[in-house]
Amino acid sequence: MNLGVELTYLLSSVLFILGLRGLSSAATARRGMNLAAVGMLLAVIGTLLNQQIITFTWIIIGGIVGSVIGAAMAIFMPMTAMPQRIALSHAFGALAATLVGVEKYYRLGAEIGAAKMAAVGFEVMFGSLTVTGSLMAFGKLQELVKGAPITYPLQNHTNIALFVATFAMFVYLIVDPSNATVFYVMIASGLAIGVLMVLPIGGADMPVVVSLLNSYAGLAASATGFALENNVLIIAGALDGASGFLLSILMSRAMNRSFTNVIFGAFGGGAEAAIAGKDATGLTVRQITLEDAAVQLSYARSVVVVPGYGMAVAQAQHQVRELAEEIQKRGGDVTYAIHPVAGRMPGHMNVLLAEANIPYDHLLDMEDVNPRFTETDVVLVIGANDVVNPAARNDKSSPIYGMPILDVDRAKSVIVFKRSMNPGFAGIENLLFYEPKTSMLFGDAKSSLTKLVAEMKNAA
Amino acid sequence: MSHEVLMQLYVFVLAGFVGYQVISRVPALLHTPLMSATNAISGISLVGSLVAAGADYGPVSTVLGVVAVTAATINVVGGFMITDRMLKMFKLDRKDRP
């Protein structure tokens, strides 16, 4: 390594940190990311000037193919598919790290030494399980694989046994790096762990899994840095690892679950949980007509929209904005209450609403919006369920008791857009729907909203 | 443990700490762009892949290296582009806010 290359890497690392620092506000975010991109460009140019590189033909071919695929995905991927894209890119990142590790071991074999073997071992172990884990997450998000948890007897036991066996192979290799069979078997079992780990995890828990895989991909990249004695790799990987770790903690907290519960939670619990909680037998819901809803919204001074994954599935965000514009024309104030786990990945809902041209200063976090509900005339709950369930606050027998929720039941009135009275994904009864202040607007969110907008325009 | 490995651990631990501090200041509003941004940055594996692909270590190394270069480039190019595409959509509404 010559000094010039080392200094370039140092500069790149600084630019990466400054880039992430820019993300602390939407106003500085783009500038920050441009700095990070310059950092990446410098690191690549610095590496290409490295004397070890003799042939450029294959690098250019790989670079062009990768750029075309990457650019095409970036340009054409719809924002609703963002979680899938992220999951897929974790797989690509981990694949690159794993292959670099395999190459190093293949070339050096037993001469690799204990320290480098530990780094390479860690790299391929975490890399391989992230590759298949991310592909599984992609499959579930894209609905190629059944979204519901897939379970079978002794699942936890076999997973743990496999993990222990893989770890034992890792330790064995550090002691005796010469045994190539063990190395490749370790990769194979890493790949198997990735699949088995994600199988039992349900669609609603995907934000945690995607964040966790983000962290693993970062750790694999960092281990690559240890193996190649390259600090910029260590630093960038550590940044990625820290980010994924932090996001998984935030997501678990927002769902009132621990890591272990998300990962092992599909066992037991599920069936009994669904029947626990207060029953709604004997209670009736009140339906509202489009005309009445339009009148109510016309006179509302303050309206809060609570968008859920159901809204994203119905692709109704543009209709939501049109409705907001009608309310604003009549002098009403419209804001959006975003629960941390709304959507299928951290922050997904904000992106979907921003795409529909909703200004981001109207998007409020749970902590900021909750004190405002008592002053709110109408809350529109669109495709959200568990995150507005007051049982989380006041029913100790409910499986979601303790989960932080949006306190919409404290508003003056609530209109719920819902397909039917079927309980949500978690199968938990929501007593909010039976409250006297709540009215239900049944049907597809998108068509209900379209009709509501038309109704308001007619009335004007 | 050699001196070099120890220095690497220093770098790793301190970078992880800085990362945690910097990232805890990112608002929930930007968590999706954050994830695609860190993803693009962790495409830095490209640096390692480039050497494997271009150092003429033999056909197996070259093949592994080229696949790694392709995968990492997808992340770098795609990651930065899609992050920018998302961030471009975040606009303020200065008219009706005090």
Tab-separated table of C-alpha atoms in Angstrom, chain A residues 98-426:
chain	number	residue	atom	x	y	z
A	98	THR	CA	-18.365	-13.499	0.585
A	99	LEU	CA	-16.756	-13.959	-2.837
A	100	VAL	CA	-13.806	-11.753	-1.897
A	101	GLY	CA	-13.352	-13.912	1.195
A	102	VAL	CA	-13.598	-17.160	-0.784
A	103	GLU	CA	-11.076	-15.849	-3.291
A	104	LYS	CA	-8.613	-14.998	-0.550
A	105	TYR	CA	-8.937	-18.454	1.036
A	106	TYR	CA	-8.809	-20.254	-2.307
A	107	ARG	CA	-5.580	-18.449	-3.211
A	108	LEU	CA	-3.755	-18.637	0.124
A	109	GLY	CA	-5.123	-21.895	1.587
A	110	ALA	CA	-3.300	-22.988	4.723
A	111	GLU	CA	-0.811	-20.111	4.426
A	112	ILE	CA	-3.546	-17.692	5.359
A	113	GLY	CA	-2.642	-17.752	9.065
A	114	ALA	CA	-4.887	-17.669	12.138
A	115	ALA	CA	-5.621	-13.920	12.254
A	116	LYS	CA	-6.588	-13.627	8.580
A	117	MET	CA	-8.507	-16.896	8.809
A	118	ALA	CA	-10.595	-15.439	11.619
A	119	ALA	CA	-11.378	-12.369	9.496
A	120	VAL	CA	-12.131	-14.362	6.335
A	121	GLY	CA	-14.136	-16.930	8.314
A	122	PHE	CA	-16.278	-14.237	9.873
A	123	GLU	CA	-16.674	-12.565	6.498
A	124	VAL	CA	-17.937	-15.647	4.668
A	125	MET	CA	-20.049	-16.880	7.607
A	126	PHE	CA	-21.952	-13.598	7.992
A	127	GLY	CA	-21.800	-12.946	4.262
A	128	SER	CA	-23.338	-16.267	3.243
A	129	LEU	CA	-26.179	-16.160	5.761
A	130	THR	CA	-26.942	-12.576	4.731
A	131	VAL	CA	-27.070	-13.555	1.050
A	132	THR	CA	-29.753	-16.218	1.478
A	133	GLY	CA	-31.487	-14.433	4.376
A	134	SER	CA	-31.874	-11.319	2.241
A	135	LEU	CA	-33.058	-13.314	-0.748
A	136	MET	CA	-35.673	-14.955	1.482
A	137	ALA	CA	-36.733	-11.547	2.807
A	138	PHE	CA	-36.927	-10.352	-0.800
A	139	GLY	CA	-39.063	-13.368	-1.697
A	140	LYS	CA	-41.438	-12.735	1.194
A	141	LEU	CA	-41.736	-9.008	0.471
A	142	GLN	CA	-42.248	-9.662	-3.247
A	143	GLU	CA	-44.718	-12.405	-2.273
A	144	LEU	CA	-42.798	-15.072	-4.174
A	145	VAL	CA	-42.621	-16.953	-0.865
A	146	LYS	CA	-45.554	-17.237	1.514
A	147	GLY	CA	-45.540	-14.118	3.716
A	148	ALA	CA	-46.948	-15.856	6.775
A	149	PRO	CA	-44.491	-17.532	9.165
A	150	ILE	CA	-43.504	-21.025	8.028
A	151	THR	CA	-42.997	-23.278	11.020
A	152	TYR	CA	-42.334	-26.943	11.714
A	153	PRO	CA	-41.601	-28.953	14.844
A	154	LEU	CA	-38.236	-28.444	16.582
A	155	GLN	CA	-37.503	-25.501	14.270
A	156	ASN	CA	-35.703	-23.438	16.900
A	157	HIS	CA	-33.659	-26.437	18.014
A	158	THR	CA	-32.475	-27.318	14.513
A	159	ASN	CA	-31.652	-23.666	13.772
A	160	ILE	CA	-29.632	-23.291	16.947
A	161	ALA	CA	-27.878	-26.633	16.381
A	162	LEU	CA	-26.950	-25.584	12.851
A	163	PHE	CA	-25.679	-22.258	14.086
A	164	VAL	CA	-23.548	-23.884	16.779
A	165	ALA	CA	-22.152	-26.350	14.219
A	166	THR	CA	-21.268	-23.501	11.850
A	167	PHE	CA	-19.585	-21.587	14.612
A	168	ALA	CA	-17.629	-24.705	15.610
A	169	MET	CA	-16.356	-25.015	12.019
A	170	PHE	CA	-15.330	-21.364	12.145
A	171	VAL	CA	-13.301	-21.948	15.321
A	172	TYR	CA	-11.816	-25.166	13.899
A	173	LEU	CA	-10.612	-23.279	10.824
A	174	ILE	CA	-8.806	-20.713	12.930
A	175	VAL	CA	-6.887	-23.555	14.581
A	176	ASP	CA	-6.361	-25.487	11.350
A	177	PRO	CA	-6.897	-23.321	8.240
A	178	SER	CA	-5.636	-26.071	5.916
A	179	ASN	CA	-8.911	-28.027	5.849
A	180	ALA	CA	-10.660	-26.626	2.774
A	181	THR	CA	-13.621	-29.018	3.067
A	182	VAL	CA	-14.569	-27.520	6.415
A	183	PHE	CA	-14.354	-24.041	4.879
A	184	TYR	CA	-16.786	-24.864	2.080
A	185	VAL	CA	-19.136	-26.811	4.347
A	186	MET	CA	-19.197	-23.767	6.623
A	187	ILE	CA	-20.309	-21.600	3.696
A	188	ALA	CA	-23.009	-24.123	2.778
A	189	SER	CA	-24.379	-24.170	6.301
A	190	GLY	CA	-24.202	-20.360	6.430
A	191	LEU	CA	-26.369	-20.292	3.316
A	192	ALA	CA	-28.791	-22.756	4.940
A	193	ILE	CA	-28.992	-20.679	8.140
A	194	GLY	CA	-29.997	-17.614	6.141
A	195	VAL	CA	-32.988	-19.443	4.646
A	196	LEU	CA	-34.056	-21.154	7.873
A	197	MET	CA	-33.696	-17.955	9.912
A	198	VAL	CA	-36.152	-15.960	7.788
A	199	LEU	CA	-38.693	-18.776	7.113
A	200	PRO	CA	-40.540	-18.383	10.436
A	201	ILE	CA	-40.667	-14.573	10.318
A	202	GLY	CA	-43.947	-12.988	9.246
A	203	GLY	CA	-44.511	-10.102	6.839
A	204	ALA	CA	-45.290	-7.573	9.569
A	205	ASP	CA	-41.931	-8.230	11.252
A	206	MET	CA	-39.994	-7.492	8.068
A	207	PRO	CA	-38.806	-4.018	9.206
A	208	VAL	CA	-36.751	-5.676	11.958
A	209	VAL	CA	-35.386	-8.412	9.703
A	210	VAL	CA	-34.417	-6.014	6.926
A	211	SER	CA	-32.630	-3.789	9.467
A	212	LEU	CA	-30.863	-6.757	11.000
A	213	LEU	CA	-29.670	-7.997	7.602
A	214	ASN	CA	-28.473	-4.453	6.899
A	215	SER	CA	-26.319	-4.730	9.984
A	216	TYR	CA	-24.974	-8.174	8.981
A	217	ALA	CA	-24.078	-6.963	5.475
A	218	GLY	CA	-22.119	-4.139	7.102
A	219	LEU	CA	-20.299	-6.508	9.450
A	220	ALA	CA	-19.373	-8.751	6.519
A	221	ALA	CA	-17.931	-5.734	4.676
A	222	SER	CA	-16.006	-4.755	7.802
A	223	ALA	CA	-14.576	-8.269	8.125
A	224	THR	CA	-13.444	-7.975	4.500
A	225	GLY	CA	-11.513	-4.909	5.616
A	226	PHE	CA	-9.781	-6.908	8.381
A	227	ALA	CA	-8.895	-9.632	5.878
A	228	LEU	CA	-7.527	-7.209	3.285
A	229	GLU	CA	-5.962	-4.837	5.848
A	230	ASN	CA	-8.000	-2.022	4.402
A	231	ASN	CA	-9.266	0.657	6.789
A	232	VAL	CA	-11.838	2.256	4.506
A	233	LEU	CA	-13.618	-1.099	4.272
A	234	ILE	CA	-13.516	-1.500	8.048
A	235	ILE	CA	-14.913	2.001	8.563
A	236	ALA	CA	-17.647	1.866	5.914
A	237	GLY	CA	-18.693	-1.591	7.120
A	238	ALA	CA	-18.802	-0.419	10.731
A	239	LEU	CA	-20.988	2.558	9.756
A	240	ASP	CA	-23.382	0.237	7.933
A	241	GLY	CA	-23.353	-2.245	10.809
A	242	ALA	CA	-24.075	0.475	13.382
A	243	SER	CA	-26.893	1.891	11.281
A	244	GLY	CA	-28.601	-1.467	10.823
A	245	PHE	CA	-28.183	-2.281	14.503
A	246	LEU	CA	-29.706	1.032	15.596
A	247	LEU	CA	-32.632	0.680	13.195
A	248	SER	CA	-33.375	-2.873	14.365
A	249	ILE	CA	-33.499	-1.645	17.965
A	250	LEU	CA	-35.818	1.225	17.024
A	251	MET	CA	-38.099	-1.084	15.051
A	252	SER	CA	-38.294	-3.740	17.774
A	253	ARG	CA	-39.081	-1.049	20.325
A	254	ALA	CA	-41.833	0.388	18.147
A	255	MET	CA	-43.391	-3.078	17.966
A	256	ASN	CA	-42.899	-3.661	21.678
A	257	ARG	CA	-40.860	-6.787	20.987
A	258	SER	CA	-37.351	-7.907	21.693
A	259	PHE	CA	-34.954	-9.163	19.023
A	260	THR	CA	-35.292	-12.701	20.312
A	261	ASN	CA	-39.052	-12.425	20.242
A	262	VAL	CA	-39.069	-11.323	16.596
A	263	ILE	CA	-36.678	-14.075	15.558
A	264	PHE	CA	-38.110	-16.911	17.639
A	265	GLY	CA	-41.594	-15.468	18.137
A	266	ALA	CA	-43.418	-17.472	15.473
A	267	PHE	CA	-43.429	-20.442	17.859
A	268	GLY	CA	-46.175	-21.007	20.386
A	269	GLY	CA	-47.439	-17.526	21.238
A	270	GLY	CA	-49.071	-16.907	17.886
A	271	ALA	CA	-52.148	-19.115	18.181
A	272	GLU	CA	-53.027	-18.205	21.756
A	273	ALA	CA	-52.226	-14.547	21.167
A	274	ALA	CA	-54.886	-14.254	18.507
A	275	ILE	CA	-57.701	-15.204	20.853
A	276	ALA	CA	-56.445	-13.174	23.812
A	277	GLY	CA	-57.587	-9.616	24.419
A	278	LYS	CA	-61.021	-8.136	24.951
A	279	ASP	CA	-63.837	-9.473	22.845
A	280	ALA	CA	-66.097	-7.252	20.771
A	281	THR	CA	-69.164	-9.551	20.960
A	282	GLY	CA	-72.405	-7.596	21.220
A	283	LEU	CA	-70.831	-4.346	20.057
A	284	THR	CA	-71.815	-2.767	16.777
A	285	VAL	CA	-69.970	-0.458	14.430
A	286	ARG	CA	-71.419	2.671	12.878
A	287	GLN	CA	-71.096	3.062	9.133
A	288	ILE	CA	-70.850	6.451	7.481
A	289	THR	CA	-71.940	7.438	3.973
A	290	LEU	CA	-69.619	9.264	1.608
A	291	GLU	CA	-71.909	12.307	1.709
A	292	ASP	CA	-71.756	12.551	5.494
A	293	ALA	CA	-67.989	12.028	5.526
A	294	ALA	CA	-67.601	14.813	2.941
A	295	VAL	CA	-69.702	17.200	5.049
A	296	GLN	CA	-67.783	16.330	8.204
A	297	LEU	CA	-64.436	16.948	6.488
A	298	SER	CA	-65.647	20.215	4.921
A	299	TYR	CA	-66.201	21.727	8.355
A	300	ALA	CA	-63.145	20.219	10.041
A	301	ARG	CA	-60.509	22.717	11.220
A	302	SER	CA	-57.846	20.126	11.889
A	303	VAL	CA	-57.525	16.721	10.259
A	304	VAL	CA	-54.871	14.080	10.923
A	305	VAL	CA	-54.364	11.250	8.430
A	306	VAL	CA	-53.024	7.939	9.771
A	307	PRO	CA	-51.699	5.992	6.783
A	308	GLY	CA	-50.929	2.281	7.108
A	309	TYR	CA	-49.545	-0.423	4.882
A	310	GLY	CA	-53.066	-0.983	3.543
A	311	MET	CA	-52.948	2.477	1.992
A	312	ALA	CA	-49.668	1.664	0.265
A	313	VAL	CA	-51.042	-1.638	-1.028
A	314	ALA	CA	-54.082	0.174	-2.460
A	315	GLN	CA	-51.691	2.758	-3.999
A	316	ALA	CA	-53.971	5.422	-2.549
A	317	GLN	CA	-51.381	8.025	-1.525
A	318	HIS	CA	-52.171	10.353	-4.452
A	319	GLN	CA	-55.890	10.263	-3.618
A	320	VAL	CA	-54.984	11.059	-0.007
A	321	ARG	CA	-53.152	14.164	-1.200
A	322	GLU	CA	-56.113	15.255	-3.361
A	323	LEU	CA	-58.421	14.868	-0.381
A	324	ALA	CA	-56.009	16.901	1.759
A	325	GLU	CA	-56.006	19.649	-0.866
A	326	GLU	CA	-59.824	19.814	-0.782
A	327	ILE	CA	-59.775	20.114	3.007
A	328	GLN	CA	-57.060	22.770	2.885
A	329	LYS	CA	-59.064	24.781	0.316
A	330	ARG	CA	-61.808	25.048	2.916
A	331	GLY	CA	-59.351	26.320	5.506
A	332	GLY	CA	-58.742	23.028	7.316
A	333	ASP	CA	-55.273	21.959	8.435
A	334	VAL	CA	-54.074	18.483	7.390
A	335	THR	CA	-51.132	16.629	8.907
A	336	TYR	CA	-50.009	12.993	8.716
A	337	ALA	CA	-49.236	10.805	11.715
A	338	ILE	CA	-46.487	8.310	10.905
A	339	HIS	CA	-46.018	5.316	13.200
A	340	PRO	CA	-42.424	4.032	13.196
A	341	VAL	CA	-43.459	0.656	11.770
A	342	ALA	CA	-45.952	1.941	9.196
A	343	GLY	CA	-44.909	0.202	5.988
A	344	ARG	CA	-42.567	-2.701	5.437
A	345	MET	CA	-39.275	-1.015	6.323
A	346	PRO	CA	-38.139	1.875	8.540
A	347	GLY	CA	-39.337	5.218	7.156
A	348	HIS	CA	-41.122	3.618	4.193
A	349	MET	CA	-44.372	5.565	4.684
A	350	ASN	CA	-42.565	8.929	4.626
A	351	VAL	CA	-41.061	8.111	1.246
A	352	LEU	CA	-44.426	7.013	-0.177
A	353	LEU	CA	-46.100	10.233	0.981
A	354	ALA	CA	-43.212	12.407	-0.213
A	355	GLU	CA	-43.544	10.724	-3.608
A	356	ALA	CA	-47.198	11.809	-3.696
A	357	ASN	CA	-45.971	15.426	-3.321
A	358	ILE	CA	-46.952	15.730	0.306
A	359	PRO	CA	-44.524	18.214	1.910
A	360	TYR	CA	-42.412	16.596	4.611
A	361	ASP	CA	-43.181	19.280	7.198
A	362	HIS	CA	-46.722	17.841	7.257
A	363	LEU	CA	-45.406	14.390	8.215
A	364	LEU	CA	-45.250	14.023	11.986
A	365	ASP	CA	-43.559	11.371	14.114
A	366	MET	CA	-45.532	9.556	16.787
A	367	GLU	CA	-44.033	11.585	19.658
A	368	ASP	CA	-44.868	14.893	17.969
A	369	VAL	CA	-48.378	14.043	16.882
A	370	ASN	CA	-49.726	12.251	19.959
A	371	PRO	CA	-50.180	15.400	22.111
A	372	ARG	CA	-52.124	16.987	19.224
A	373	PHE	CA	-54.928	14.437	18.969
A	374	THR	CA	-57.106	16.027	21.681
A	375	GLU	CA	-57.242	19.146	19.472
A	376	THR	CA	-58.016	17.200	16.306
A	377	ASP	CA	-61.508	17.337	14.763
A	378	VAL	CA	-61.278	14.327	12.447
A	379	VAL	CA	-58.757	11.516	12.199
A	380	LEU	CA	-58.730	9.505	8.965
A	381	VAL	CA	-57.344	6.014	9.550
A	382	ILE	CA	-56.447	4.571	6.151
A	383	GLY	CA	-55.324	0.968	6.062
A	384	ALA	CA	-53.854	1.026	9.572
A	385	ASN	CA	-55.081	-1.149	12.423
A	386	ASP	CA	-52.806	-2.339	15.219
A	387	VAL	CA	-50.929	0.969	15.467
A	388	VAL	CA	-54.164	2.735	16.472
A	389	ASN	CA	-55.505	-0.004	18.758
A	390	PRO	CA	-56.154	1.500	22.214
A	391	ALA	CA	-55.809	-2.005	23.711
A	392	ALA	CA	-52.051	-1.387	23.562
A	393	ARG	CA	-52.612	1.264	26.222
A	394	ASN	CA	-55.451	-0.063	28.365
A	395	ASP	CA	-55.947	-3.829	27.955
A	396	LYS	CA	-53.339	-5.830	29.838
A	397	SER	CA	-54.609	-9.110	28.376
A	398	SER	CA	-53.980	-7.950	24.805
A	399	PRO	CA	-50.924	-9.338	23.010
A	400	ILE	CA	-50.007	-5.842	21.867
A	401	TYR	CA	-50.278	-4.322	25.358
A	402	GLY	CA	-47.420	-1.861	25.868
A	403	MET	CA	-46.773	-1.244	22.170
A	404	PRO	CA	-46.452	2.489	21.470
A	405	ILE	CA	-49.495	3.584	19.457
A	406	LEU	CA	-50.996	6.671	17.883
A	407	ASP	CA	-53.634	7.954	20.333
A	408	VAL	CA	-56.340	8.559	17.733
A	409	ASP	CA	-59.059	7.583	20.217
A	410	ARG	CA	-58.416	10.922	21.935
A	411	ALA	CA	-59.497	12.908	18.872
A	412	LYS	CA	-63.029	14.342	18.552
A	413	SER	CA	-64.003	11.923	15.780
A	414	VAL	CA	-62.444	9.135	13.754
A	415	ILE	CA	-63.244	7.806	10.278
A	416	VAL	CA	-61.757	4.382	9.506
A	417	PHE	CA	-61.234	3.305	5.890
A	418	LYS	CA	-61.323	-0.459	5.884
A	419	ARG	CA	-61.972	-3.255	3.441
A	420	SER	CA	-64.161	-5.280	5.820
A	421	MET	CA	-64.475	-6.081	9.519
A	422	ASN	CA	-61.853	-8.852	9.307
A	423	PRO	CA	-59.251	-8.334	12.006
A	424	GLY	CA	-55.804	-7.174	10.851
A	425	PHE	CA	-52.654	-9.174	10.247
A	426	ALA	CA	-52.127	-9.918	13.944
